[in-house]
PDB file of C-alpha atoms in Angstrom:
ATOM      1  CA  MET A 250     -32.330 -10.478   2.849  1.00 47.00           C
ATOM      2  CA  THR A 251     -33.898 -10.250  -0.611  1.00 52.00           C
ATOM      3  CA  LEU A 252     -33.801  -7.023  -2.610  1.00 46.00           C
ATOM      4  CA  ASN A 253     -37.593  -6.606  -2.492  1.00 55.00           C
ATOM      5  CA  ARG A 254     -37.684  -7.066   1.262  1.00 51.00           C
ATOM      6  CA  SER A 255     -34.813  -4.623   1.723  1.00 47.00           C
ATOM      7  CA  MET A 256     -36.591  -2.012  -0.402  1.00 47.00           C
ATOM      8  CA  ALA A 257     -39.809  -2.521   1.525  1.00 50.00           C
ATOM      9  CA  LEU A 258     -38.033  -2.043   4.860  1.00 49.00           C
ATOM     10  CA  ASN A 259     -36.345   1.120   3.615  1.00 51.00           C
ATOM     11  CA  LYS A 260     -39.775   2.620   2.841  1.00 58.00           C
ATOM     12  CA  LYS A 261     -40.836   2.178   6.465  1.00 70.00           C
ATOM     13  CA  LYS A 262     -40.099   4.758   9.126  1.00 82.00           C
ATOM     14  CA  GLN A 263     -36.613   4.195  10.513  1.00 90.00           C
ATOM     15  CA  PRO A 264     -35.625   4.437  14.193  1.00 92.00           C
ATOM     16  CA  SER A 265     -33.301   7.304  15.003  1.00 93.00           C
ATOM     17  CA  LEU A 266     -29.960   6.964  16.732  1.00 93.00           C
ATOM     18  CA  ALA A 267     -31.291   9.063  19.601  1.00 94.00           C
ATOM     19  CA  GLN A 268     -34.131   6.546  20.091  1.00 94.00           C
ATOM     20  CA  LEU A 269     -31.739   3.600  20.004  1.00 95.00           C
ATOM     21  CA  ARG A 270     -29.380   5.341  22.417  1.00 94.00           C
ATOM     22  CA  ALA A 271     -32.217   6.040  24.842  1.00 94.00           C
ATOM     23  CA  PHE A 272     -33.486   2.470  24.711  1.00 94.00           C
ATOM     24  CA  ALA A 273     -29.993   1.016  25.139  1.00 94.00           C
ATOM     25  CA  ALA A 274     -29.444   3.192  28.214  1.00 93.00           C
ATOM     26  CA  VAL A 275     -32.733   2.067  29.787  1.00 93.00           C
ATOM     27  CA  ALA A 276     -31.941  -1.572  28.950  1.00 93.00           C
ATOM     28  CA  GLU A 277     -28.614  -1.218  30.720  1.00 91.00           C
ATOM     29  CA  HIS A 278     -29.767   0.655  33.824  1.00 91.00           C
ATOM     30  CA  LEU A 279     -33.413  -0.512  34.055  1.00 90.00           C
ATOM     31  CA  HIS A 280     -34.161   2.891  35.541  1.00 89.00           C
ATOM     32  CA  PHE A 281     -35.301   5.988  33.647  1.00 90.00           C
ATOM     33  CA  ARG A 282     -33.576   8.534  35.882  1.00 90.00           C
ATOM     34  CA  ASP A 283     -30.256   6.719  35.874  1.00 91.00           C
ATOM     35  CA  ALA A 284     -30.447   6.080  32.124  1.00 91.00           C
ATOM     36  CA  ALA A 285     -31.241   9.749  31.415  1.00 91.00           C
ATOM     37  CA  ALA A 286     -28.294  10.882  33.535  1.00 92.00           C
ATOM     38  CA  ALA A 287     -25.963   8.414  31.811  1.00 90.00           C
ATOM     39  CA  ILE A 288     -26.578   9.840  28.328  1.00 90.00           C
ATOM     40  CA  GLY A 289     -27.198  13.465  29.289  1.00 91.00           C
ATOM     41  CA  MET A 290     -30.877  13.526  28.365  1.00 92.00           C
ATOM     42  CA  SER A 291     -33.834  14.743  30.376  1.00 93.00           C
ATOM     43  CA  GLN A 292     -36.038  12.013  31.800  1.00 91.00           C
ATOM     44  CA  PRO A 293     -39.156  13.092  29.879  1.00 92.00           C
ATOM     45  CA  ALA A 294     -37.162  13.256  26.604  1.00 94.00           C
ATOM     46  CA  LEU A 295     -35.731   9.798  27.227  1.00 92.00           C
ATOM     47  CA  SER A 296     -39.143   8.328  27.986  1.00 92.00           C
ATOM     48  CA  GLY A 297     -40.547   9.939  24.839  1.00 94.00           C
ATOM     49  CA  ALA A 298     -37.680   8.565  22.709  1.00 95.00           C
ATOM     50  CA  VAL A 299     -38.269   5.026  23.936  1.00 94.00           C
ATOM     51  CA  SER A 300     -42.021   5.330  23.314  1.00 94.00           C
ATOM     52  CA  ALA A 301     -41.331   6.643  19.797  1.00 94.00           C
ATOM     53  CA  LEU A 302     -39.022   3.689  19.155  1.00 94.00           C
ATOM     54  CA  GLU A 303     -41.713   1.251  20.280  1.00 93.00           C
ATOM     55  CA  GLU A 304     -44.154   2.923  17.911  1.00 93.00           C
ATOM     56  CA  THR A 305     -41.672   2.819  15.021  1.00 92.00           C
ATOM     57  CA  LEU A 306     -40.856  -0.860  15.564  1.00 92.00           C
ATOM     58  CA  GLY A 307     -44.401  -1.882  16.424  1.00 92.00           C
ATOM     59  CA  VAL A 308     -43.369  -3.812  19.549  1.00 94.00           C
ATOM     60  CA  THR A 309     -43.405  -3.239  23.299  1.00 94.00           C
ATOM     61  CA  LEU A 310     -39.832  -3.004  24.567  1.00 94.00           C
ATOM     62  CA  LEU A 311     -40.392  -2.228  28.246  1.00 93.00           C
ATOM     63  CA  GLU A 312     -42.753  -3.280  31.019  1.00 89.00           C
ATOM     64  CA  ARG A 313     -43.286  -0.183  33.117  1.00 81.00           C
ATOM     65  CA  THR A 314     -44.495  -0.294  36.694  1.00 75.00           C
ATOM     66  CA  THR A 315     -44.564   2.355  39.400  1.00 67.00           C
ATOM     67  CA  ARG A 316     -41.530   0.761  41.071  1.00 73.00           C
ATOM     68  CA  LYS A 317     -39.247  -0.539  38.311  1.00 79.00           C
ATOM     69  CA  VAL A 318     -38.638  -1.041  34.617  1.00 88.00           C
ATOM     70  CA  LEU A 319     -38.299  -4.463  33.007  1.00 91.00           C
ATOM     71  CA  LEU A 320     -37.421  -5.509  29.500  1.00 93.00           C
ATOM     72  CA  SER A 321     -40.148  -7.338  27.633  1.00 93.00           C
ATOM     73  CA  PRO A 322     -39.131 -10.513  25.760  1.00 93.00           C
ATOM     74  CA  ALA A 323     -38.949  -8.431  22.581  1.00 93.00           C
ATOM     75  CA  GLY A 324     -36.959  -5.778  24.452  1.00 93.00           C
ATOM     76  CA  GLU A 325     -34.387  -8.330  25.608  1.00 93.00           C
ATOM     77  CA  ARG A 326     -33.812  -9.466  22.028  1.00 94.00           C
ATOM     78  CA  LEU A 327     -33.759  -6.015  20.486  1.00 94.00           C
ATOM     79  CA  ALA A 328     -31.521  -4.513  23.198  1.00 94.00           C
ATOM     80  CA  VAL A 329     -28.692  -6.695  21.889  1.00 94.00           C
ATOM     81  CA  ARG A 330     -29.297  -5.416  18.365  1.00 94.00           C
ATOM     82  CA  ALA A 331     -29.530  -1.798  19.496  1.00 94.00           C
ATOM     83  CA  LYS A 332     -26.215  -2.079  21.340  1.00 92.00           C
ATOM     84  CA  ALA A 333     -24.545  -3.605  18.292  1.00 93.00           C
ATOM     85  CA  VAL A 334     -25.875  -0.835  16.019  1.00 94.00           C
ATOM     86  CA  LEU A 335     -24.595   1.868  18.365  1.00 92.00           C
ATOM     87  CA  GLU A 336     -21.187   0.214  18.604  1.00 90.00           C
ATOM     88  CA  GLU A 337     -20.936   0.084  14.804  1.00 91.00           C
ATOM     89  CA  VAL A 338     -21.941   3.742  14.538  1.00 90.00           C
ATOM     90  CA  GLY A 339     -19.234   4.581  17.066  1.00 85.00           C
ATOM     91  CA  ALA A 340     -16.694   2.616  15.043  1.00 82.00           C
ATOM     92  CA  LEU A 341     -17.800   4.439  11.885  1.00 86.00           C
ATOM     93  CA  LEU A 342     -17.275   7.813  13.559  1.00 82.00           C
ATOM     94  CA  GLU A 343     -13.841   6.743  14.817  1.00 72.00           C
ATOM     95  CA  GLU A 344     -12.880   5.604  11.321  1.00 73.00           C
ATOM     96  CA  ALA A 345     -14.080   8.892   9.850  1.00 77.00           C
ATOM     97  CA  GLU A 346     -11.959  10.766  12.383  1.00 72.00           C
ATOM     98  CA  ALA A 347      -8.952   8.642  11.430  1.00 66.00           C
ATOM     99  CA  VAL A 348      -9.535   9.339   7.740  1.00 71.00           C
ATOM    100  CA  ARG A 349      -9.666  13.079   8.391  1.00 74.00           C
ATOM    101  CA  ALA A 350      -6.322  12.905  10.181  1.00 79.00           C
ATOM    102  CA  PRO A 351      -3.414  12.656   7.701  1.00 85.00           C
ATOM    103  CA  PHE A 352      -1.099   9.658   7.742  1.00 89.00           C
ATOM    104  CA  THR A 353      -3.352   7.453   9.843  1.00 86.00           C
ATOM    105  CA  GLY A 354      -5.175   4.241   9.012  1.00 84.00           C
ATOM    106  CA  VAL A 355      -4.071   1.684   6.443  1.00 89.00           C
ATOM    107  CA  LEU A 356      -1.824   2.403   3.459  1.00 93.00           C
ATOM    108  CA  ARG A 357      -1.407  -0.554   1.076  1.00 94.00           C
ATOM    109  CA  LEU A 358       1.909  -0.090  -0.728  1.00 97.00           C
ATOM    110  CA  GLY A 359       2.827  -2.232  -3.724  1.00 97.00           C
ATOM    111  CA  VAL A 360       6.534  -2.665  -4.522  1.00 97.00           C
ATOM    112  CA  ILE A 361       8.335  -4.466  -7.355  1.00 94.00           C
ATOM    113  CA  PRO A 362      10.829  -7.211  -6.352  1.00 91.00           C
ATOM    114  CA  THR A 363      13.844  -5.375  -7.811  1.00 91.00           C
ATOM    115  CA  VAL A 364      13.155  -2.401  -5.532  1.00 94.00           C
ATOM    116  CA  ALA A 365      11.720  -3.913  -2.343  1.00 94.00           C
ATOM    117  CA  PRO A 366      14.883  -5.320  -0.680  1.00 93.00           C
ATOM    118  CA  TYR A 367      16.937  -2.201  -1.346  1.00 94.00           C
ATOM    119  CA  LEU A 368      14.532   0.676  -0.699  1.00 96.00           C
ATOM    120  CA  LEU A 369      12.164  -0.745   1.920  1.00 96.00           C
ATOM    121  CA  PRO A 370      14.620  -0.205   4.801  1.00 96.00           C
ATOM    122  CA  THR A 371      14.580   3.513   3.988  1.00 96.00           C
ATOM    123  CA  VAL A 372      10.805   3.583   3.470  1.00 97.00           C
ATOM    124  CA  LEU A 373      10.018   1.677   6.654  1.00 97.00           C
ATOM    125  CA  ARG A 374      12.382   3.771   8.758  1.00 97.00           C
ATOM    126  CA  LEU A 375      10.806   6.960   7.410  1.00 97.00           C
ATOM    127  CA  VAL A 376       7.263   5.764   8.124  1.00 96.00           C
ATOM    128  CA  HIS A 377       8.207   4.534  11.604  1.00 96.00           C
ATOM    129  CA  ASP A 378       9.896   7.796  12.576  1.00 96.00           C
ATOM    130  CA  ARG A 379       7.709  10.346  10.834  1.00 95.00           C
ATOM    131  CA  TYR A 380       4.287   8.706  10.492  1.00 94.00           C
ATOM    132  CA  PRO A 381       3.928   6.407  13.535  1.00 94.00           C
ATOM    133  CA  ASP A 382       0.121   6.225  13.245  1.00 90.00           C
ATOM    134  CA  LEU A 383       0.220   4.995   9.654  1.00 91.00           C
ATOM    135  CA  ASP A 384      -0.512   1.281   9.215  1.00 93.00           C
ATOM    136  CA  LEU A 385       1.754   0.499   6.250  1.00 95.00           C
ATOM    137  CA  GLN A 386       1.013  -2.816   4.534  1.00 96.00           C
ATOM    138  CA  VAL A 387       3.558  -3.905   1.896  1.00 97.00           C
ATOM    139  CA  HIS A 388       2.766  -6.107  -1.111  1.00 96.00           C
ATOM    140  CA  GLU A 389       5.662  -7.292  -3.289  1.00 95.00           C
ATOM    141  CA  GLU A 390       4.461  -8.139  -6.808  1.00 93.00           C
ATOM    142  CA  GLN A 391       5.501  -7.740 -10.421  1.00 92.00           C
ATOM    143  CA  THR A 392       4.554  -4.572 -12.267  1.00 92.00           C
ATOM    144  CA  ALA A 393       1.485  -5.869 -14.119  1.00 92.00           C
ATOM    145  CA  ASN A 394      -0.085  -7.176 -10.918  1.00 94.00           C
ATOM    146  CA  LEU A 395       0.689  -3.940  -9.086  1.00 95.00           C
ATOM    147  CA  ILE A 396      -0.998  -1.829 -11.756  1.00 95.00           C
ATOM    148  CA  GLU A 397      -4.048  -4.085 -11.656  1.00 94.00           C
ATOM    149  CA  GLY A 398      -4.127  -3.752  -7.881  1.00 94.00           C
ATOM    150  CA  LEU A 399      -3.893   0.024  -8.030  1.00 94.00           C
ATOM    151  CA  THR A 400      -6.582   0.498 -10.672  1.00 92.00           C
ATOM    152  CA  SER A 401      -8.947  -1.965  -8.970  1.00 91.00           C
ATOM    153  CA  GLY A 402      -8.532  -0.343  -5.555  1.00 90.00           C
ATOM    154  CA  ARG A 403      -6.755  -3.331  -3.969  1.00 93.00           C
ATOM    155  CA  LEU A 404      -3.626  -1.192  -3.515  1.00 94.00           C
ATOM    156  CA  ASP A 405      -3.321   2.492  -2.655  1.00 94.00           C
ATOM    157  CA  LEU A 406       0.181   3.414  -3.778  1.00 97.00           C
ATOM    158  CA  LEU A 407       2.973   1.816  -5.826  1.00 98.00           C
ATOM    159  CA  LEU A 408       6.770   2.028  -5.682  1.00 97.00           C
ATOM    160  CA  LEU A 409       8.170   0.886  -9.012  1.00 95.00           C
ATOM    161  CA  ALA A 410      10.061   1.697 -12.201  1.00 93.00           C
ATOM    162  CA  VAL A 411       8.486   4.170 -14.624  1.00 93.00           C
ATOM    163  CA  PRO A 412       7.246   5.340 -17.061  1.00 91.00           C
ATOM    164  CA  LEU A 413       4.129   3.205 -16.948  1.00 91.00           C
ATOM    165  CA  GLY A 414       2.029   4.955 -19.578  1.00 88.00           C
ATOM    166  CA  VAL A 415      -1.189   3.860 -17.854  1.00 92.00           C
ATOM    167  CA  PRO A 416      -4.255   6.154 -18.131  1.00 94.00           C
ATOM    168  CA  GLY A 417      -5.609   7.241 -14.755  1.00 94.00           C
ATOM    169  CA  VAL A 418      -2.280   6.756 -12.964  1.00 96.00           C
ATOM    170  CA  VAL A 419      -0.139   9.665 -11.734  1.00 96.00           C
ATOM    171  CA  GLU A 420       3.613   9.154 -11.303  1.00 96.00           C
ATOM    172  CA  LEU A 421       5.562  10.947  -8.554  1.00 97.00           C
ATOM    173  CA  PRO A 422       9.231  10.633  -9.582  1.00 97.00           C
ATOM    174  CA  LEU A 423      11.755   9.906  -6.831  1.00 97.00           C
ATOM    175  CA  PHE A 424      15.151   9.226  -8.403  1.00 97.00           C
ATOM    176  CA  ASP A 425      17.190   7.960 -11.333  1.00 96.00           C
ATOM    177  CA  GLU A 426      19.841   5.289 -10.864  1.00 95.00           C
ATOM    178  CA  ASP A 427      22.507   3.853 -13.140  1.00 94.00           C
ATOM    179  CA  PHE A 428      22.857   0.256 -14.186  1.00 92.00           C
ATOM    180  CA  VAL A 429      26.232  -1.406 -13.615  1.00 93.00           C
ATOM    181  CA  LEU A 430      27.713  -4.514 -15.178  1.00 92.00           C
ATOM    182  CA  VAL A 431      28.388  -7.460 -12.840  1.00 93.00           C
ATOM    183  CA  THR A 432      30.894 -10.036 -14.106  1.00 93.00           C
ATOM    184  CA  PRO A 433      32.876 -13.084 -12.922  1.00 94.00           C
ATOM    185  CA  LEU A 434      36.404 -12.456 -11.646  1.00 92.00           C
ATOM    186  CA  ASP A 435      38.061 -13.543 -14.906  1.00 91.00           C
ATOM    187  CA  HIS A 436      35.883 -11.463 -17.249  1.00 92.00           C
ATOM    188  CA  TRP A 437      37.677  -8.927 -19.435  1.00 92.00           C
ATOM    189  CA  LEU A 438      35.252  -6.134 -18.438  1.00 91.00           C
ATOM    190  CA  GLY A 439      35.420  -6.862 -14.703  1.00 90.00           C
ATOM    191  CA  GLY A 440      36.398  -3.809 -12.664  1.00 91.00           C
ATOM    192  CA  ARG A 441      36.576  -1.500 -15.672  1.00 93.00           C
ATOM    193  CA  GLU A 442      35.186   2.019 -15.898  1.00 94.00           C
ATOM    194  CA  GLY A 443      33.948   3.854 -18.962  1.00 95.00           C
ATOM    195  CA  ILE A 444      32.562   0.714 -20.603  1.00 92.00           C
ATOM    196  CA  PRO A 445      30.818   1.628 -23.898  1.00 91.00           C
ATOM    197  CA  ARG A 446      27.252   0.382 -24.251  1.00 87.00           C
ATOM    198  CA  GLU A 447      28.266  -1.252 -27.526  1.00 87.00           C
ATOM    199  CA  ALA A 448      30.122  -3.860 -25.466  1.00 86.00           C
ATOM    200  CA  LEU A 449      26.742  -5.390 -24.662  1.00 83.00           C
ATOM    201  CA  LYS A 450      26.534  -6.662 -28.243  1.00 81.00           C
ATOM    202  CA  GLU A 451      29.059  -9.422 -27.515  1.00 81.00           C
ATOM    203  CA  LEU A 452      28.159 -10.411 -23.927  1.00 83.00           C
ATOM    204  CA  ASN A 453      26.378 -13.508 -22.642  1.00 83.00           C
ATOM    205  CA  LEU A 454      23.778 -11.588 -20.672  1.00 84.00           C
ATOM    206  CA  LEU A 455      21.811 -13.248 -17.862  1.00 86.00           C
ATOM    207  CA  LEU A 456      18.437 -11.703 -17.020  1.00 84.00           C
ATOM    208  CA  LEU A 457      15.375 -12.148 -14.824  1.00 82.00           C
ATOM    209  CA  ASP A 458      12.339 -14.199 -15.856  1.00 80.00           C
ATOM    210  CA  GLU A 459       9.537 -12.836 -18.012  1.00 74.00           C
ATOM    211  CA  GLY A 460       7.302 -10.366 -16.180  1.00 68.00           C
ATOM    212  CA  HIS A 461      10.041  -8.447 -14.374  1.00 75.00           C
ATOM    213  CA  CYS A 462      10.312  -4.875 -15.602  1.00 75.00           C
ATOM    214  CA  LEU A 463      14.065  -5.009 -14.978  1.00 76.00           C
ATOM    215  CA  ARG A 464      14.336  -7.654 -17.680  1.00 80.00           C
ATOM    216  CA  ASP A 465      12.504  -5.406 -20.150  1.00 80.00           C
ATOM    217  CA  GLN A 466      14.722  -2.462 -19.227  1.00 82.00           C
ATOM    218  CA  ALA A 467      17.866  -4.517 -19.784  1.00 80.00           C
ATOM    219  CA  LEU A 468      16.618  -5.695 -23.167  1.00 78.00           C
ATOM    220  CA  ASP A 469      15.884  -2.086 -24.117  1.00 80.00           C
ATOM    221  CA  ILE A 470      19.456  -1.178 -23.174  1.00 80.00           C
ATOM    222  CA  CYS A 471      20.730  -3.989 -25.399  1.00 77.00           C
ATOM    223  CA  ARG A 472      18.622  -2.763 -28.324  1.00 77.00           C
ATOM    224  CA  GLU A 473      19.903   0.779 -27.797  1.00 77.00           C
ATOM    225  CA  ALA A 474      23.423  -0.645 -27.946  1.00 73.00           C
ATOM    226  CA  GLY A 475      22.617  -2.161 -31.331  1.00 72.00           C
ATOM    227  CA  ARG A 476      21.947  -5.738 -30.251  1.00 72.00           C
ATOM    228  CA  GLU A 477      18.864  -7.014 -32.051  1.00 68.00           C
ATOM    229  CA  ASP A 478      19.009 -10.735 -31.328  1.00 62.00           C
ATOM    230  CA  ALA A 479      17.647 -12.320 -28.155  1.00 54.00           C
ATOM    231  CA  PRO A 480      20.681 -12.353 -25.821  1.00 55.00           C
ATOM    232  CA  VAL A 481      19.189 -14.420 -23.008  1.00 59.00           C
ATOM    233  CA  THR A 482      19.884 -18.150 -22.591  1.00 63.00           C
ATOM    234  CA  THR A 483      19.541 -18.444 -18.785  1.00 68.00           C
ATOM    235  CA  THR A 484      17.095 -16.607 -16.515  1.00 75.00           C
ATOM    236  CA  ALA A 485      16.407 -16.341 -12.788  1.00 79.00           C
ATOM    237  CA  ALA A 486      13.424 -15.504 -10.588  1.00 80.00           C
ATOM    238  CA  GLY A 487      15.329 -13.005  -8.470  1.00 86.00           C
ATOM    239  CA  LEU A 488      18.468 -10.887  -8.402  1.00 89.00           C
ATOM    240  CA  ALA A 489      20.125 -13.006  -5.713  1.00 90.00           C
ATOM    241  CA  THR A 490      19.999 -16.079  -7.954  1.00 89.00           C
ATOM    242  CA  LEU A 491      21.046 -14.049 -10.958  1.00 89.00           C
ATOM    243  CA  VAL A 492      24.196 -12.868  -9.222  1.00 90.00           C
ATOM    244  CA  GLN A 493      25.089 -16.398  -8.153  1.00 92.00           C
ATOM    245  CA  LEU A 494      24.819 -17.510 -11.774  1.00 91.00           C
ATOM    246  CA  VAL A 495      27.272 -14.770 -12.693  1.00 91.00           C
ATOM    247  CA  ALA A 496      29.625 -15.817  -9.882  1.00 92.00           C
ATOM    248  CA  GLY A 497      29.495 -19.346 -11.290  1.00 92.00           C
ATOM    249  CA  GLY A 498      30.769 -18.118 -14.639  1.00 91.00           C
ATOM    250  CA  LEU A 499      27.584 -18.526 -16.685  1.00 90.00           C
ATOM    251  CA  GLY A 500      27.607 -14.956 -17.963  1.00 87.00           C
ATOM    252  CA  VAL A 501      27.224 -11.326 -16.887  1.00 90.00           C
ATOM    253  CA  THR A 502      24.248  -9.264 -15.771  1.00 89.00           C
ATOM    254  CA  LEU A 503      23.027  -5.724 -15.218  1.00 89.00           C
ATOM    255  CA  LEU A 504      22.168  -4.505 -11.716  1.00 91.00           C
ATOM    256  CA  PRO A 505      20.672  -1.204 -10.584  1.00 93.00           C
ATOM    257  CA  ARG A 506      23.026   0.701  -8.285  1.00 94.00           C
ATOM    258  CA  THR A 507      20.710   0.376  -5.262  1.00 95.00           C
ATOM    259  CA  ALA A 508      20.987  -3.432  -5.460  1.00 93.00           C
ATOM    260  CA  LEU A 509      24.748  -3.541  -5.905  1.00 92.00           C
ATOM    261  CA  LYS A 510      25.905  -3.472  -2.266  1.00 90.00           C
ATOM    262  CA  VAL A 511      23.437  -6.113  -1.115  1.00 91.00           C
ATOM    263  CA  GLU A 512      23.790  -8.526  -4.005  1.00 90.00           C
ATOM    264  CA  THR A 513      27.528  -8.425  -4.756  1.00 89.00           C
ATOM    265  CA  THR A 514      28.501  -9.070  -1.133  1.00 89.00           C
ATOM    266  CA  ARG A 515      26.941 -12.526  -1.432  1.00 84.00           C
ATOM    267  CA  SER A 516      30.015 -13.790  -3.312  1.00 88.00           C
ATOM    268  CA  ASP A 517      33.741 -12.988  -3.590  1.00 91.00           C
ATOM    269  CA  GLN A 518      33.740 -14.200  -7.195  1.00 91.00           C
ATOM    270  CA  LEU A 519      32.330 -11.007  -8.681  1.00 92.00           C
ATOM    271  CA  LEU A 520      33.587  -7.771 -10.185  1.00 93.00           C
ATOM    272  CA  THR A 521      31.709  -4.622 -11.127  1.00 94.00           C
ATOM    273  CA  GLY A 522      32.080  -2.602 -14.314  1.00 92.00           C
ATOM    274  CA  TYR A 523      30.785   0.933 -14.865  1.00 94.00           C
ATOM    275  CA  PHE A 524      29.460   2.325 -18.133  1.00 92.00           C
ATOM    276  CA  ALA A 525      30.649   5.476 -19.832  1.00 93.00           C
ATOM    277  CA  ASP A 526      28.422   8.531 -19.471  1.00 91.00           C
ATOM    278  CA  PRO A 527      25.590   8.675 -20.083  1.00 89.00           C
ATOM    279  CA  ALA A 528      25.174   5.337 -18.333  1.00 89.00           C
ATOM    280  CA  PRO A 529      21.972   3.326 -18.844  1.00 89.00           C
ATOM    281  CA  THR A 530      19.515   4.226 -16.108  1.00 91.00           C
ATOM    282  CA  ARG A 531      16.095   3.504 -14.695  1.00 92.00           C
ATOM    283  CA  ARG A 532      13.671   5.851 -12.934  1.00 94.00           C
ATOM    284  CA  ILE A 533      11.847   4.924  -9.731  1.00 96.00           C
ATOM    285  CA  ALA A 534       8.644   6.658  -8.668  1.00 97.00           C
ATOM    286  CA  LEU A 535       5.566   6.411  -6.548  1.00 97.00           C
ATOM    287  CA  ALA A 536       2.353   5.927  -8.508  1.00 97.00           C
ATOM    288  CA  MET A 537      -1.204   6.704  -7.425  1.00 96.00           C
ATOM    289  CA  ARG A 538      -4.645   6.830  -8.986  1.00 94.00           C
ATOM    290  CA  THR A 539      -5.607  10.121 -10.617  1.00 93.00           C
ATOM    291  CA  GLY A 540      -7.814  12.030  -8.173  1.00 89.00           C
ATOM    292  CA  ALA A 541      -6.923   9.759  -5.230  1.00 88.00           C
ATOM    293  CA  ALA A 542      -8.586  10.985  -2.037  1.00 84.00           C
ATOM    294  CA  ARG A 543      -5.230  10.948  -0.237  1.00 88.00           C
ATOM    295  CA  SER A 544      -3.208  12.458  -3.075  1.00 91.00           C
ATOM    296  CA  ALA A 545      -1.898  15.301  -0.883  1.00 91.00           C
ATOM    297  CA  GLU A 546      -0.555  12.736   1.597  1.00 92.00           C
ATOM    298  CA  TYR A 547       1.099  10.732  -1.165  1.00 95.00           C
ATOM    299  CA  GLU A 548       2.778  13.850  -2.550  1.00 96.00           C
ATOM    300  CA  GLU A 549       4.048  14.732   0.924  1.00 95.00           C
ATOM    301  CA  LEU A 550       5.311  11.175   1.374  1.00 96.00           C
ATOM    302  CA  ALA A 551       7.132  11.406  -1.968  1.00 97.00           C
ATOM    303  CA  ALA A 552       8.813  14.634  -0.879  1.00 96.00           C
ATOM    304  CA  ALA A 553       9.880  13.076   2.426  1.00 97.00           C
ATOM    305  CA  LEU A 554      11.216  10.024   0.591  1.00 97.00           C
ATOM    306  CA  ARG A 555      13.304  12.165  -1.751  1.00 97.00           C
ATOM    307  CA  THR A 556      15.044  13.655   1.265  1.00 96.00           C
ATOM    308  CA  ALA A 557      15.528  10.272   2.929  1.00 96.00           C
ATOM    309  CA  LEU A 558      17.017   8.754  -0.251  1.00 96.00           C
ATOM    310  CA  HIS A 559      19.967  11.149  -0.540  1.00 94.00           C
ATOM    311  CA  PRO A 560      22.450   8.753   1.141  1.00 94.00           C
ATOM    312  CA  LEU A 561      21.778   6.100  -1.538  1.00 95.00           C
ATOM    313  CA  PRO A 562      23.770   5.934  -4.811  1.00 94.00           C
ATOM    314  CA  VAL A 563      20.998   7.591  -6.820  1.00 95.00           C
ATOM    315  CA  ARG A 564      20.168  10.967  -8.377  1.00 96.00           C
ATOM    316  CA  VAL A 565      17.204  12.324  -6.445  1.00 96.00           C
ATOM    317  CA  LEU A 566      14.697  14.178  -8.630  1.00 93.00           C
ATOM    318  CA  ASP A 567      12.590  17.279  -8.169  1.00 88.00           C
ATOM    319  CA  ALA A 568       8.836  16.826  -7.862  1.00 78.00           C
ATOM    320  CA  ASP A 569       8.287  18.171 -11.388  1.00 77.00           C
ATOM    321  CA  ALA A 570      10.935  16.005 -13.062  1.00 72.00           C
TER     322      ALA A 570
END
C-alpha cells in the first residue's frame, strides 16, 4: 500500500471493534438472536452495529430475509478479514497482559564467551526455578557486538565484564573474581601461591584472539606489572583451546576463577598458580539501557543472581558497588 493511499484511508471513517465483533458473530451463526447471545449484546444493538459497519464500508454484508440471514459475496470475503482482525486484537491484548506481568515474555540475554560456559548453569537454573514464565533467549557474542545489540534494541540485557564506559548503558555489578596463572607441569611458577605480578614480565603469555575483552584485561594486567612490549605470540579463539596450548608447553595463560574448574580438568598436564594480594581481578555485571522499560525486573534479577552466585569462587558485590 502506498503512503498516499494509506493516508487517504486513514482520513475515512473507521469501523469499530464492536461493529466487527457483531458482524463476525452474525457471519458465524447466520442468526441474529444466536449471534447476539454469543457476544452478550442485545439483538437490536447487534443489528444496528452491522448496519453501521455496512454504511462505513460502503458494501452490503448480509442478505436479510424474514426466515434467515445469508452472507453476501462481499460479506463472505470480508468475514474472513474481520475474523483475522479480531484475532490479532485478541493477541495484542494477551501480549499487553504478559508485558504487565513481571518476568514473562521474551528476555534476550547477551553473554560474552568467557562468561557463558561458567555462569549460564547458575543463570538458567535460577530462571527455571524462580521465573518459569520467562522465555530466556541467550546470545553468546563478543563485547562489541553485545553493546551494539543492546543499544540497537536487538538485545535486552547483557552479562559481561565491566566497566564499559558506554553512554546510555547502566551497569548492575554482580561480582569480582581473581585471575589465576595456569602453567604446564614443569613450569617454575606451577602450583605456587603469592606470585608477584612482576613475574608476568618474563612469561610467555598465551591469550585469546583480538576482540575478546579477556585478552584486553590480561594485557592491562601485564602493563600494570611493568611489561610494555607485546607479550603474545600465539592466540586462541576460546579458553578451552588456550588451556590445551598451555598443557602442550607453549606458554602460560591467565584464567578467571570461574573458568578454572571447567577448563583445567580437561588435562592432567596443568598446574595453577595464585597471585599475591591484591590479585588481578575482573568485574562481571549485568548491563541494560538507561530508562529500560523493564529496569525494575532487571534489578530484581541482578539481586537474585547475586544470591545464587555465592557458591562460586567469586566476591559477590552489593547493588551500589
